[in-house]
Amino acid sequence: LAFCDASPHRVEEVSAFQHRLVRLISMLYGAALTEVSEMTSNEFQFFDLDDFDPESMKFLEESHNKCEIVLQWVQRLIVEA
């Protein structure tokens, strides 16, 4: 997050970007843990996911490779920022 713009007029944009990035990384970490975990229950807690599109979350839940999808979301977020 050190590469974010420190301009005072972009504080809200930068904050929204940082919060979304942290939530995506949380999701990526949880997806990776789910793939390698040998636990009977793979229920992990994530940072607030309420602002994500429900259709996207459904797509993620049904996908085979969650890590790849979340990583693409992270890359898209960075490119579009």
N, CA, C and O atoms as a CHARMM CRD file, in Angstrom:
* protein
*
  324
    1    1 LEU  N      0.81100  -1.18500   0.00000 PROA 1      0.00000
    2    1 LEU  CA     0.00000   0.00000   0.00000 PROA 1      0.00000
    3    1 LEU  C      0.85600   1.25200   0.00000 PROA 1      0.00000
    4    1 LEU  O      0.33300   2.36600  -0.02600 PROA 1      0.00000
    5    2 ALA  N      2.14300   1.07900   0.02800 PROA 2      0.00000
    6    2 ALA  CA     3.04700   2.22100   0.06100 PROA 2      0.00000
    7    2 ALA  C      3.08000   2.96300  -1.26300 PROA 2      0.00000
    8    2 ALA  O      3.51700   4.11300  -1.30400 PROA 2      0.00000
    9    3 PHE  N      2.63200   2.34600  -2.34400 PROA 3      0.00000
   10    3 PHE  CA     2.70900   2.98200  -3.64600 PROA 3      0.00000
   11    3 PHE  C      1.49600   3.86200  -3.95100 PROA 3      0.00000
   12    3 PHE  O      1.38800   4.37800  -5.06400 PROA 3      0.00000
   13    4 CYS  N      0.59400   4.04500  -3.01100 PROA 4      0.00000
   14    4 CYS  CA    -0.61700   4.84400  -3.21600 PROA 4      0.00000
   15    4 CYS  C     -0.29900   6.33500  -3.26700 PROA 4      0.00000
   16    4 CYS  O      0.66500   6.80800  -2.66400 PROA 4      0.00000
   17    5 ASP  N     -1.12200   7.04600  -3.99200 PROA 5      0.00000
   18    5 ASP  CA    -1.00900   8.50000  -4.13000 PROA 5      0.00000
   19    5 ASP  C     -1.30200   9.16500  -2.78300 PROA 5      0.00000
   20    5 ASP  O     -2.30100   8.84400  -2.13900 PROA 5      0.00000
   21    6 ALA  N     -0.45700  10.06700  -2.36600 PROA 6      0.00000
   22    6 ALA  CA    -0.62400  10.74300  -1.07600 PROA 6      0.00000
   23    6 ALA  C     -1.26600  12.12000  -1.22600 PROA 6      0.00000
   24    6 ALA  O     -1.30300  12.89000  -0.26700 PROA 6      0.00000
   25    7 SER  N     -1.76700  12.43600  -2.40700 PROA 7      0.00000
   26    7 SER  CA    -2.39300  13.74300  -2.64500 PROA 7      0.00000
   27    7 SER  C     -3.63000  13.90700  -1.77200 PROA 7      0.00000
   28    7 SER  O     -4.44000  12.98600  -1.66800 PROA 7      0.00000
   29    8 PRO  N     -3.78200  15.06100  -1.14900 PROA 8      0.00000
   30    8 PRO  CA    -4.93700  15.29000  -0.27500 PROA 8      0.00000
   31    8 PRO  C     -6.28500  15.20100  -0.99900 PROA 8      0.00000
   32    8 PRO  O     -7.28400  14.82900  -0.38100 PROA 8      0.00000
   33    9 HSD  N     -6.33400  15.53100  -2.28200 PROA 9      0.00000
   34    9 HSD  CA    -7.59800  15.50500  -3.00700 PROA 9      0.00000
   35    9 HSD  C     -8.01200  14.09000  -3.43700 PROA 9      0.00000
   36    9 HSD  O     -9.10700  13.90800  -3.97000 PROA 9      0.00000
   37   10 ARG  N     -7.16600  13.10400  -3.21700 PROA 10     0.00000
   38   10 ARG  CA    -7.49000  11.72400  -3.59500 PROA 10     0.00000
   39   10 ARG  C     -7.60100  10.79800  -2.38200 PROA 10     0.00000
   40   10 ARG  O     -7.54800   9.57600  -2.52300 PROA 10     0.00000
   41   11 VAL  N     -7.75300  11.37300  -1.21000 PROA 11     0.00000
   42   11 VAL  CA    -7.77200  10.59100   0.02900 PROA 11     0.00000
   43   11 VAL  C     -8.86300   9.52500   0.00500 PROA 11     0.00000
   44   11 VAL  O     -8.61300   8.37400   0.36300 PROA 11     0.00000
   45   12 GLU  N    -10.06600   9.89800  -0.41300 PROA 12     0.00000
   46   12 GLU  CA   -11.17100   8.93500  -0.41700 PROA 12     0.00000
   47   12 GLU  C    -10.94600   7.82000  -1.42700 PROA 12     0.00000
   48   12 GLU  O    -11.21200   6.65500  -1.13100 PROA 12     0.00000
   49   13 GLU  N    -10.46000   8.16000  -2.61400 PROA 13     0.00000
   50   13 GLU  CA   -10.16900   7.14900  -3.63300 PROA 13     0.00000
   51   13 GLU  C     -9.09600   6.17500  -3.15800 PROA 13     0.00000
   52   13 GLU  O     -9.22300   4.96200  -3.32200 PROA 13     0.00000
   53   14 VAL  N     -8.04200   6.72500  -2.57100 PROA 14     0.00000
   54   14 VAL  CA    -6.94200   5.88900  -2.08200 PROA 14     0.00000
   55   14 VAL  C     -7.42100   4.98500  -0.95600 PROA 14     0.00000
   56   14 VAL  O     -7.06100   3.80800  -0.90800 PROA 14     0.00000
   57   15 SER  N     -8.21600   5.51700  -0.06700 PROA 15     0.00000
   58   15 SER  CA    -8.74100   4.72300   1.04100 PROA 15     0.00000
   59   15 SER  C     -9.62500   3.58200   0.53000 PROA 15     0.00000
   60   15 SER  O     -9.51700   2.45300   1.00900 PROA 15     0.00000
   61   16 ALA  N    -10.49000   3.87000  -0.43200 PROA 16     0.00000
   62   16 ALA  CA   -11.35300   2.83500  -1.00500 PROA 16     0.00000
   63   16 ALA  C    -10.51400   1.75500  -1.68400 PROA 16     0.00000
   64   16 ALA  O    -10.80000   0.56600  -1.54700 PROA 16     0.00000
   65   17 PHE  N     -9.48100   2.17000  -2.41600 PROA 17     0.00000
   66   17 PHE  CA    -8.58300   1.21900  -3.06900 PROA 17     0.00000
   67   17 PHE  C     -7.88700   0.33400  -2.03900 PROA 17     0.00000
   68   17 PHE  O     -7.84700  -0.88700  -2.19000 PROA 17     0.00000
   69   18 GLN  N     -7.34500   0.94600  -1.00100 PROA 18     0.00000
   70   18 GLN  CA    -6.61900   0.19000   0.01900 PROA 18     0.00000
   71   18 GLN  C     -7.52800  -0.80500   0.73000 PROA 18     0.00000
   72   18 GLN  O     -7.13100  -1.94600   0.96700 PROA 18     0.00000
   73   19 HSD  N     -8.73000  -0.38800   1.06800 PROA 19     0.00000
   74   19 HSD  CA    -9.65100  -1.27700   1.77000 PROA 19     0.00000
   75   19 HSD  C    -10.06700  -2.44800   0.88100 PROA 19     0.00000
   76   19 HSD  O    -10.15000  -3.58700   1.34200 PROA 19     0.00000
   77   20 ARG  N    -10.32400  -2.16400  -0.38500 PROA 20     0.00000
   78   20 ARG  CA   -10.71900  -3.24000  -1.30200 PROA 20     0.00000
   79   20 ARG  C     -9.55300  -4.20300  -1.51700 PROA 20     0.00000
   80   20 ARG  O     -9.75700  -5.41600  -1.57000 PROA 20     0.00000
   81   21 LEU  N     -8.34800  -3.68300  -1.64100 PROA 21     0.00000
   82   21 LEU  CA    -7.17700  -4.53100  -1.83200 PROA 21     0.00000
   83   21 LEU  C     -6.96100  -5.43900  -0.61900 PROA 21     0.00000
   84   21 LEU  O     -6.66700  -6.62400  -0.77900 PROA 21     0.00000
   85   22 VAL  N     -7.10000  -4.90400   0.56700 PROA 22     0.00000
   86   22 VAL  CA    -6.93300  -5.71500   1.77800 PROA 22     0.00000
   87   22 VAL  C     -7.97600  -6.82200   1.82500 PROA 22     0.00000
   88   22 VAL  O     -7.66300  -7.95500   2.19000 PROA 22     0.00000
   89   23 ARG  N     -9.21200  -6.50500   1.45900 PROA 23     0.00000
   90   23 ARG  CA   -10.26300  -7.52900   1.46400 PROA 23     0.00000
   91   23 ARG  C     -9.98200  -8.60000   0.41500 PROA 23     0.00000
   92   23 ARG  O    -10.21500  -9.78400   0.66100 PROA 23     0.00000
   93   24 LEU  N     -9.48600  -8.19700  -0.74700 PROA 24     0.00000
   94   24 LEU  CA    -9.15400  -9.17900  -1.77800 PROA 24     0.00000
   95   24 LEU  C     -7.99500 -10.07800  -1.35300 PROA 24     0.00000
   96   24 LEU  O     -8.01700 -11.28200  -1.60500 PROA 24     0.00000
   97   25 ILE  N     -6.99500  -9.50100  -0.71700 PROA 25     0.00000
   98   25 ILE  CA    -5.86700 -10.31300  -0.23900 PROA 25     0.00000
   99   25 ILE  C     -6.34000 -11.27300   0.84200 PROA 25     0.00000
  100   25 ILE  O     -5.88400 -12.41600   0.89400 PROA 25     0.00000
  101   26 SER  N     -7.24200 -10.83100   1.70200 PROA 26     0.00000
  102   26 SER  CA    -7.83400 -11.71200   2.70600 PROA 26     0.00000
  103   26 SER  C     -8.54400 -12.87900   2.02700 PROA 26     0.00000
  104   26 SER  O     -8.41400 -14.02900   2.44700 PROA 26     0.00000
  105   27 MET  N     -9.29700 -12.56900   0.97600 PROA 27     0.00000
  106   27 MET  CA   -10.01000 -13.60100   0.22900 PROA 27     0.00000
  107   27 MET  C     -9.03300 -14.56000  -0.45900 PROA 27     0.00000
  108   27 MET  O     -9.25200 -15.77200  -0.48200 PROA 27     0.00000
  109   28 LEU  N     -7.96100 -14.00700  -1.01500 PROA 28     0.00000
  110   28 LEU  CA    -6.95000 -14.82900  -1.68600 PROA 28     0.00000
  111   28 LEU  C     -6.27800 -15.77000  -0.69700 PROA 28     0.00000
  112   28 LEU  O     -6.07900 -16.94800  -0.99200 PROA 28     0.00000
  113   29 TYR  N     -5.93400 -15.25700   0.46100 PROA 29     0.00000
  114   29 TYR  CA    -5.30100 -16.07100   1.50000 PROA 29     0.00000
  115   29 TYR  C     -6.24300 -17.19200   1.95300 PROA 29     0.00000
  116   29 TYR  O     -5.82000 -18.33600   2.11900 PROA 29     0.00000
  117   30 GLY  N     -7.50900 -16.85700   2.15000 PROA 30     0.00000
  118   30 GLY  CA    -8.49000 -17.86500   2.54900 PROA 30     0.00000
  119   30 GLY  C     -8.68800 -18.92400   1.48200 PROA 30     0.00000
  120   30 GLY  O     -8.82000 -20.10700   1.79700 PROA 30     0.00000
  121   31 ALA  N     -8.70900 -18.51300   0.22200 PROA 31     0.00000
  122   31 ALA  CA    -8.85600 -19.46900  -0.87600 PROA 31     0.00000
  123   31 ALA  C     -7.65500 -20.41300  -0.93500 PROA 31     0.00000
  124   31 ALA  O     -7.80700 -21.61200  -1.16800 PROA 31     0.00000
  125   32 ALA  N     -6.46500 -19.86200  -0.72300 PROA 32     0.00000
  126   32 ALA  CA    -5.25600 -20.69900  -0.72700 PROA 32     0.00000
  127   32 ALA  C     -5.26400 -21.67200   0.44600 PROA 32     0.00000
  128   32 ALA  O     -4.89500 -22.83600   0.29100 PROA 32     0.00000
  129   33 LEU  N     -5.68100 -21.20200   1.61200 PROA 33     0.00000
  130   33 LEU  CA    -5.76400 -22.09100   2.76800 PROA 33     0.00000
  131   33 LEU  C     -6.76900 -23.21300   2.53400 PROA 33     0.00000
  132   33 LEU  O     -6.53700 -24.35800   2.92300 PROA 33     0.00000
  133   34 THR  N     -7.87000 -22.88000   1.90500 PROA 34     0.00000
  134   34 THR  CA    -8.88800 -23.88900   1.61100 PROA 34     0.00000
  135   34 THR  C     -8.33100 -24.96700   0.69300 PROA 34     0.00000
  136   34 THR  O     -8.63700 -26.14700   0.86600 PROA 34     0.00000
  137   35 GLU  N     -7.51500 -24.57400  -0.28200 PROA 35     0.00000
  138   35 GLU  CA    -6.94600 -25.54800  -1.21800 PROA 35     0.00000
  139   35 GLU  C     -5.97700 -26.50900  -0.54900 PROA 35     0.00000
  140   35 GLU  O     -5.93300 -27.68600  -0.90700 PROA 35     0.00000
  141   36 VAL  N     -5.20300 -26.03300   0.40900 PROA 36     0.00000
  142   36 VAL  CA    -4.17500 -26.88100   1.00500 PROA 36     0.00000
  143   36 VAL  C     -4.58600 -27.49200   2.33900 PROA 36     0.00000
  144   36 VAL  O     -3.89800 -28.36900   2.86200 PROA 36     0.00000
  145   37 SER  N     -5.69000 -27.03800   2.88100 PROA 37     0.00000
  146   37 SER  CA    -6.11000 -27.49400   4.20100 PROA 37     0.00000
  147   37 SER  C     -6.60100 -28.93500   4.16800 PROA 37     0.00000
  148   37 SER  O     -7.26400 -29.36400   3.22300 PROA 37     0.00000
  149   38 GLU  N     -6.26500 -29.65800   5.20400 PROA 38     0.00000
  150   38 GLU  CA    -6.74800 -31.02700   5.36300 PROA 38     0.00000
  151   38 GLU  C     -7.79600 -31.10900   6.46100 PROA 38     0.00000
  152   38 GLU  O     -8.17700 -32.20100   6.88200 PROA 38     0.00000
  153   39 MET  N     -8.25800 -29.96100   6.92100 PROA 39     0.00000
  154   39 MET  CA    -9.28100 -29.91800   7.96000 PROA 39     0.00000
  155   39 MET  C    -10.61800 -30.37000   7.37400 PROA 39     0.00000
  156   39 MET  O    -10.85800 -30.22600   6.17500 PROA 39     0.00000
  157   40 THR  N    -11.48300 -30.91900   8.22700 PROA 40     0.00000
  158   40 THR  CA   -12.79500 -31.34800   7.75700 PROA 40     0.00000
  159   40 THR  C    -13.68500 -30.15100   7.43900 PROA 40     0.00000
  160   40 THR  O    -14.54400 -30.23400   6.56100 PROA 40     0.00000
  161   41 SER  N    -13.48700 -29.04400   8.14200 PROA 41     0.00000
  162   41 SER  CA   -14.25700 -27.82800   7.89800 PROA 41     0.00000
  163   41 SER  C    -13.31500 -26.74400   7.39000 PROA 41     0.00000
  164   41 SER  O    -12.35000 -26.38100   8.06300 PROA 41     0.00000
  165   42 ASN  N    -13.60300 -26.23800   6.20700 PROA 42     0.00000
  166   42 ASN  CA   -12.77800 -25.17800   5.62400 PROA 42     0.00000
  167   42 ASN  C    -13.50500 -23.84700   5.69100 PROA 42     0.00000
  168   42 ASN  O    -13.60600 -23.14200   4.68600 PROA 42     0.00000
  169   43 GLU  N    -14.00100 -23.50400   6.84400 PROA 43     0.00000
  170   43 GLU  CA   -14.70100 -22.23600   7.01900 PROA 43     0.00000
  171   43 GLU  C    -13.75200 -21.23100   7.65700 PROA 43     0.00000
  172   43 GLU  O    -13.42600 -21.32900   8.84000 PROA 43     0.00000
  173   44 PHE  N    -13.31500 -20.27200   6.86100 PROA 44     0.00000
  174   44 PHE  CA   -12.40000 -19.25000   7.33800 PROA 44     0.00000
  175   44 PHE  C    -13.12500 -17.90900   7.37000 PROA 44     0.00000
  176   44 PHE  O    -14.04600 -17.67200   6.58900 PROA 44     0.00000
  177   45 GLN  N    -12.70700 -17.05100   8.26700 PROA 45     0.00000
  178   45 GLN  CA   -13.29400 -15.72300   8.35400 PROA 45     0.00000
  179   45 GLN  C    -12.51200 -14.76300   7.46600 PROA 45     0.00000
  180   45 GLN  O    -11.28700 -14.83100   7.37500 PROA 45     0.00000
  181   46 PHE  N    -13.24600 -13.87000   6.81600 PROA 46     0.00000
  182   46 PHE  CA   -12.63800 -12.89000   5.92900 PROA 46     0.00000
  183   46 PHE  C    -13.00500 -11.49900   6.41000 PROA 46     0.00000
  184   46 PHE  O    -13.95000 -11.31300   7.17600 PROA 46     0.00000
  185   47 PHE  N    -12.23200 -10.52500   5.94000 PROA 47     0.00000
  186   47 PHE  CA   -12.61600  -9.14400   6.18400 PROA 47     0.00000
  187   47 PHE  C    -13.92400  -8.88000   5.45000 PROA 47     0.00000
  188   47 PHE  O    -14.30900  -9.64600   4.56600 PROA 47     0.00000
  189   48 ASP  N    -14.59100  -7.82500   5.80500 PROA 48     0.00000
  190   48 ASP  CA   -15.89900  -7.45300   5.27400 PROA 48     0.00000
  191   48 ASP  C    -15.98100  -7.63100   3.75500 PROA 48     0.00000
  192   48 ASP  O    -15.23800  -6.99400   3.00800 PROA 48     0.00000
  193   49 LEU  N    -16.88500  -8.49600   3.31100 PROA 49     0.00000
  194   49 LEU  CA   -17.05400  -8.75500   1.88100 PROA 49     0.00000
  195   49 LEU  C    -18.37200  -8.20500   1.35500 PROA 49     0.00000
  196   49 LEU  O    -18.76500  -8.51600   0.23000 PROA 49     0.00000
  197   50 ASP  N    -19.05600  -7.39800   2.14600 PROA 50     0.00000
  198   50 ASP  CA   -20.38900  -6.92100   1.78100 PROA 50     0.00000
  199   50 ASP  C    -20.40200  -6.03800   0.53300 PROA 50     0.00000
  200   50 ASP  O    -21.41200  -5.99400  -0.16900 PROA 50     0.00000
  201   51 ASP  N    -19.31400  -5.34000   0.24300 PROA 51     0.00000
  202   51 ASP  CA   -19.33600  -4.43500  -0.90900 PROA 51     0.00000
  203   51 ASP  C    -19.01600  -5.12500  -2.23200 PROA 51     0.00000
  204   51 ASP  O    -18.99100  -4.47500  -3.27700 PROA 51     0.00000
  205   52 PHE  N    -18.77400  -6.42300  -2.19800 PROA 52     0.00000
  206   52 PHE  CA   -18.52900  -7.16000  -3.43100 PROA 52     0.00000
  207   52 PHE  C    -19.85800  -7.55400  -4.06600 PROA 52     0.00000
  208   52 PHE  O    -20.83600  -7.83400  -3.37300 PROA 52     0.00000
  209   53 ASP  N    -19.87300  -7.57000  -5.36800 PROA 53     0.00000
  210   53 ASP  CA   -21.06300  -7.91200  -6.12600 PROA 53     0.00000
  211   53 ASP  C    -21.50400  -9.34400  -5.80300 PROA 53     0.00000
  212   53 ASP  O    -20.69800 -10.26800  -5.90600 PROA 53     0.00000
  213   54 PRO  N    -22.76600  -9.54100  -5.41500 PROA 54     0.00000
  214   54 PRO  CA   -23.24600 -10.88900  -5.08000 PROA 54     0.00000
  215   54 PRO  C    -23.07700 -11.88800  -6.22600 PROA 54     0.00000
  216   54 PRO  O    -22.80600 -13.06600  -5.99000 PROA 54     0.00000
  217   55 GLU  N    -23.23700 -11.42000  -7.46400 PROA 55     0.00000
  218   55 GLU  CA   -23.07200 -12.30600  -8.61300 PROA 55     0.00000
  219   55 GLU  C    -21.61600 -12.77100  -8.73800 PROA 55     0.00000
  220   55 GLU  O    -21.35200 -13.93000  -9.06000 PROA 55     0.00000
  221   56 SER  N    -20.68500 -11.86300  -8.48200 PROA 56     0.00000
  222   56 SER  CA   -19.25800 -12.22000  -8.52100 PROA 56     0.00000
  223   56 SER  C    -18.91900 -13.20800  -7.40600 PROA 56     0.00000
  224   56 SER  O    -18.15000 -14.14600  -7.61300 PROA 56     0.00000
  225   57 MET  N    -19.49200 -12.99200  -6.23800 PROA 57     0.00000
  226   57 MET  CA   -19.22800 -13.89900  -5.10900 PROA 57     0.00000
  227   57 MET  C    -19.79800 -15.28700  -5.38700 PROA 57     0.00000
  228   57 MET  O    -19.19500 -16.29200  -5.01200 PROA 57     0.00000
  229   58 LYS  N    -20.95200 -15.34800  -6.03900 PROA 58     0.00000
  230   58 LYS  CA   -21.54100 -16.63600  -6.40200 PROA 58     0.00000
  231   58 LYS  C    -20.64700 -17.34700  -7.41600 PROA 58     0.00000
  232   58 LYS  O    -20.40900 -18.55000  -7.31300 PROA 58     0.00000
  233   59 PHE  N    -20.15200 -16.58200  -8.40200 PROA 59     0.00000
  234   59 PHE  CA   -19.24300 -17.14100  -9.40300 PROA 59     0.00000
  235   59 PHE  C    -17.99700 -17.70100  -8.73100 PROA 59     0.00000
  236   59 PHE  O    -17.53900 -18.79200  -9.06900 PROA 59     0.00000
  237   60 LEU  N    -17.45500 -16.95400  -7.78400 PROA 60     0.00000
  238   60 LEU  CA   -16.26500 -17.40100  -7.06600 PROA 60     0.00000
  239   60 LEU  C    -16.54600 -18.67900  -6.29300 PROA 60     0.00000
  240   60 LEU  O    -15.74500 -19.61300  -6.31500 PROA 60     0.00000
  241   61 GLU  N    -17.67000 -18.71900  -5.61700 PROA 61     0.00000
  242   61 GLU  CA   -18.02900 -19.88600  -4.80900 PROA 61     0.00000
  243   61 GLU  C    -18.15100 -21.14400  -5.67100 PROA 61     0.00000
  244   61 GLU  O    -17.80100 -22.23700  -5.22700 PROA 61     0.00000
  245   62 GLU  N    -18.64100 -20.99300  -6.88900 PROA 62     0.00000
  246   62 GLU  CA   -18.86700 -22.14400  -7.77000 PROA 62     0.00000
  247   62 GLU  C    -17.64400 -22.50600  -8.60400 PROA 62     0.00000
  248   62 GLU  O    -17.63900 -23.54400  -9.26600 PROA 62     0.00000
  249   63 SER  N    -16.61600 -21.67500  -8.58600 PROA 63     0.00000
  250   63 SER  CA   -15.45300 -21.92000  -9.43700 PROA 63     0.00000
  251   63 SER  C    -14.53300 -22.98700  -8.84900 PROA 63     0.00000
  252   63 SER  O    -14.52200 -23.23900  -7.64400 PROA 63     0.00000
  253   64 HSD  N    -13.77700 -23.59200  -9.73100 PROA 64     0.00000
  254   64 HSD  CA   -12.84700 -24.65000  -9.32300 PROA 64     0.00000
  255   64 HSD  C    -11.54300 -24.06900  -8.76700 PROA 64     0.00000
  256   64 HSD  O    -10.98400 -24.59800  -7.80600 PROA 64     0.00000
  257   65 ASN  N    -11.06400 -22.98400  -9.37200 PROA 65     0.00000
  258   65 ASN  CA    -9.78700 -22.40200  -8.95400 PROA 65     0.00000
  259   65 ASN  C    -10.00900 -20.99400  -8.40900 PROA 65     0.00000
  260   65 ASN  O     -9.83700 -20.00500  -9.12200 PROA 65     0.00000
  261   66 LYS  N    -10.38900 -20.91800  -7.15000 PROA 66     0.00000
  262   66 LYS  CA   -10.70700 -19.63800  -6.51300 PROA 66     0.00000
  263   66 LYS  C     -9.50100 -18.71000  -6.44600 PROA 66     0.00000
  264   66 LYS  O     -9.64100 -17.49900  -6.61800 PROA 66     0.00000
  265   67 CYS  N     -8.33400 -19.26000  -6.19900 PROA 67     0.00000
  266   67 CYS  CA    -7.12200 -18.43100  -6.10100 PROA 67     0.00000
  267   67 CYS  C     -6.86100 -17.68000  -7.39500 PROA 67     0.00000
  268   67 CYS  O     -6.52800 -16.49600  -7.37000 PROA 67     0.00000
  269   68 GLU  N     -7.00900 -18.35400  -8.51900 PROA 68     0.00000
  270   68 GLU  CA    -6.76000 -17.72300  -9.81100 PROA 68     0.00000
  271   68 GLU  C     -7.74100 -16.57300 -10.05400 PROA 68     0.00000
  272   68 GLU  O     -7.35800 -15.51600 -10.55500 PROA 68     0.00000
  273   69 ILE  N     -8.98100 -16.78500  -9.70100 PROA 69     0.00000
  274   69 ILE  CA    -9.99100 -15.74600  -9.90700 PROA 69     0.00000
  275   69 ILE  C     -9.72100 -14.53600  -9.02000 PROA 69     0.00000
  276   69 ILE  O     -9.74800 -13.40000  -9.49300 PROA 69     0.00000
  277   70 VAL  N     -9.46200 -14.77400  -7.74100 PROA 70     0.00000
  278   70 VAL  CA    -9.20600 -13.65400  -6.82900 PROA 70     0.00000
  279   70 VAL  C     -7.92900 -12.92200  -7.23800 PROA 70     0.00000
  280   70 VAL  O     -7.87200 -11.69500  -7.15600 PROA 70     0.00000
  281   71 LEU  N     -6.92600 -13.64100  -7.66900 PROA 71     0.00000
  282   71 LEU  CA    -5.69300 -13.00200  -8.12800 PROA 71     0.00000
  283   71 LEU  C     -5.96600 -12.10800  -9.34000 PROA 71     0.00000
  284   71 LEU  O     -5.39800 -11.02200  -9.44800 PROA 71     0.00000
  285   72 GLN  N     -6.82100 -12.55500 -10.23700 PROA 72     0.00000
  286   72 GLN  CA    -7.18800 -11.71900 -11.38300 PROA 72     0.00000
  287   72 GLN  C     -7.95000 -10.47500 -10.92900 PROA 72     0.00000
  288   72 GLN  O     -7.78600  -9.40300 -11.51200 PROA 72     0.00000
  289   73 TRP  N     -8.78100 -10.60800  -9.89800 PROA 73     0.00000
  290   73 TRP  CA    -9.48600  -9.44000  -9.35400 PROA 73     0.00000
  291   73 TRP  C     -8.49200  -8.44100  -8.76600 PROA 73     0.00000
  292   73 TRP  O     -8.65100  -7.23100  -8.92700 PROA 73     0.00000
  293   74 VAL  N     -7.46400  -8.95400  -8.08200 PROA 74     0.00000
  294   74 VAL  CA    -6.43200  -8.07700  -7.51000 PROA 74     0.00000
  295   74 VAL  C     -5.70900  -7.34500  -8.63700 PROA 74     0.00000
  296   74 VAL  O     -5.50800  -6.13200  -8.57000 PROA 74     0.00000
  297   75 GLN  N     -5.32500  -8.07800  -9.66000 PROA 75     0.00000
  298   75 GLN  CA    -4.61500  -7.46200 -10.77800 PROA 75     0.00000
  299   75 GLN  C     -5.47500  -6.40600 -11.46700 PROA 75     0.00000
  300   75 GLN  O     -4.98200  -5.33300 -11.81200 PROA 75     0.00000
  301   76 ARG  N     -6.74100  -6.70200 -11.66500 PROA 76     0.00000
  302   76 ARG  CA    -7.64800  -5.74300 -12.30500 PROA 76     0.00000
  303   76 ARG  C     -7.80200  -4.48100 -11.44900 PROA 76     0.00000
  304   76 ARG  O     -7.81300  -3.36600 -11.97000 PROA 76     0.00000
  305   77 LEU  N     -7.92100  -4.66900 -10.13400 PROA 77     0.00000
  306   77 LEU  CA    -8.03700  -3.53100  -9.23700 PROA 77     0.00000
  307   77 LEU  C     -6.83100  -2.62300  -9.35100 PROA 77     0.00000
  308   77 LEU  O     -6.97500  -1.40100  -9.40000 PROA 77     0.00000
  309   78 ILE  N     -5.64300  -3.20500  -9.39300 PROA 78     0.00000
  310   78 ILE  CA    -4.41200  -2.41800  -9.46700 PROA 78     0.00000
  311   78 ILE  C     -4.30200  -1.70200 -10.81000 PROA 78     0.00000
  312   78 ILE  O     -3.92800  -0.53000 -10.86200 PROA 78     0.00000
  313   79 VAL  N     -4.62400  -2.39600 -11.88500 PROA 79     0.00000
  314   79 VAL  CA    -4.52400  -1.79400 -13.21200 PROA 79     0.00000
  315   79 VAL  C     -5.51600  -0.65800 -13.38400 PROA 79     0.00000
  316   79 VAL  O     -5.19700   0.36400 -13.99200 PROA 79     0.00000
  317   80 GLU  N     -6.72800  -0.83300 -12.84400 PROA 80     0.00000
  318   80 GLU  CA    -7.76600   0.18800 -13.00400 PROA 80     0.00000
  319   80 GLU  C     -7.59800   1.36400 -12.02800 PROA 80     0.00000
  320   80 GLU  O     -8.26500   2.38800 -12.17600 PROA 80     0.00000
  321   81 ALA  N     -6.72400   1.22400 -11.04700 PROA 81     0.00000
  322   81 ALA  CA    -6.55200   2.28100 -10.04200 PROA 81     0.00000
  323   81 ALA  C     -5.84500   3.49000 -10.61300 PROA 81     0.00000
  324   81 ALA  O     -5.62100   4.46900  -9.90000 PROA 81     0.00000
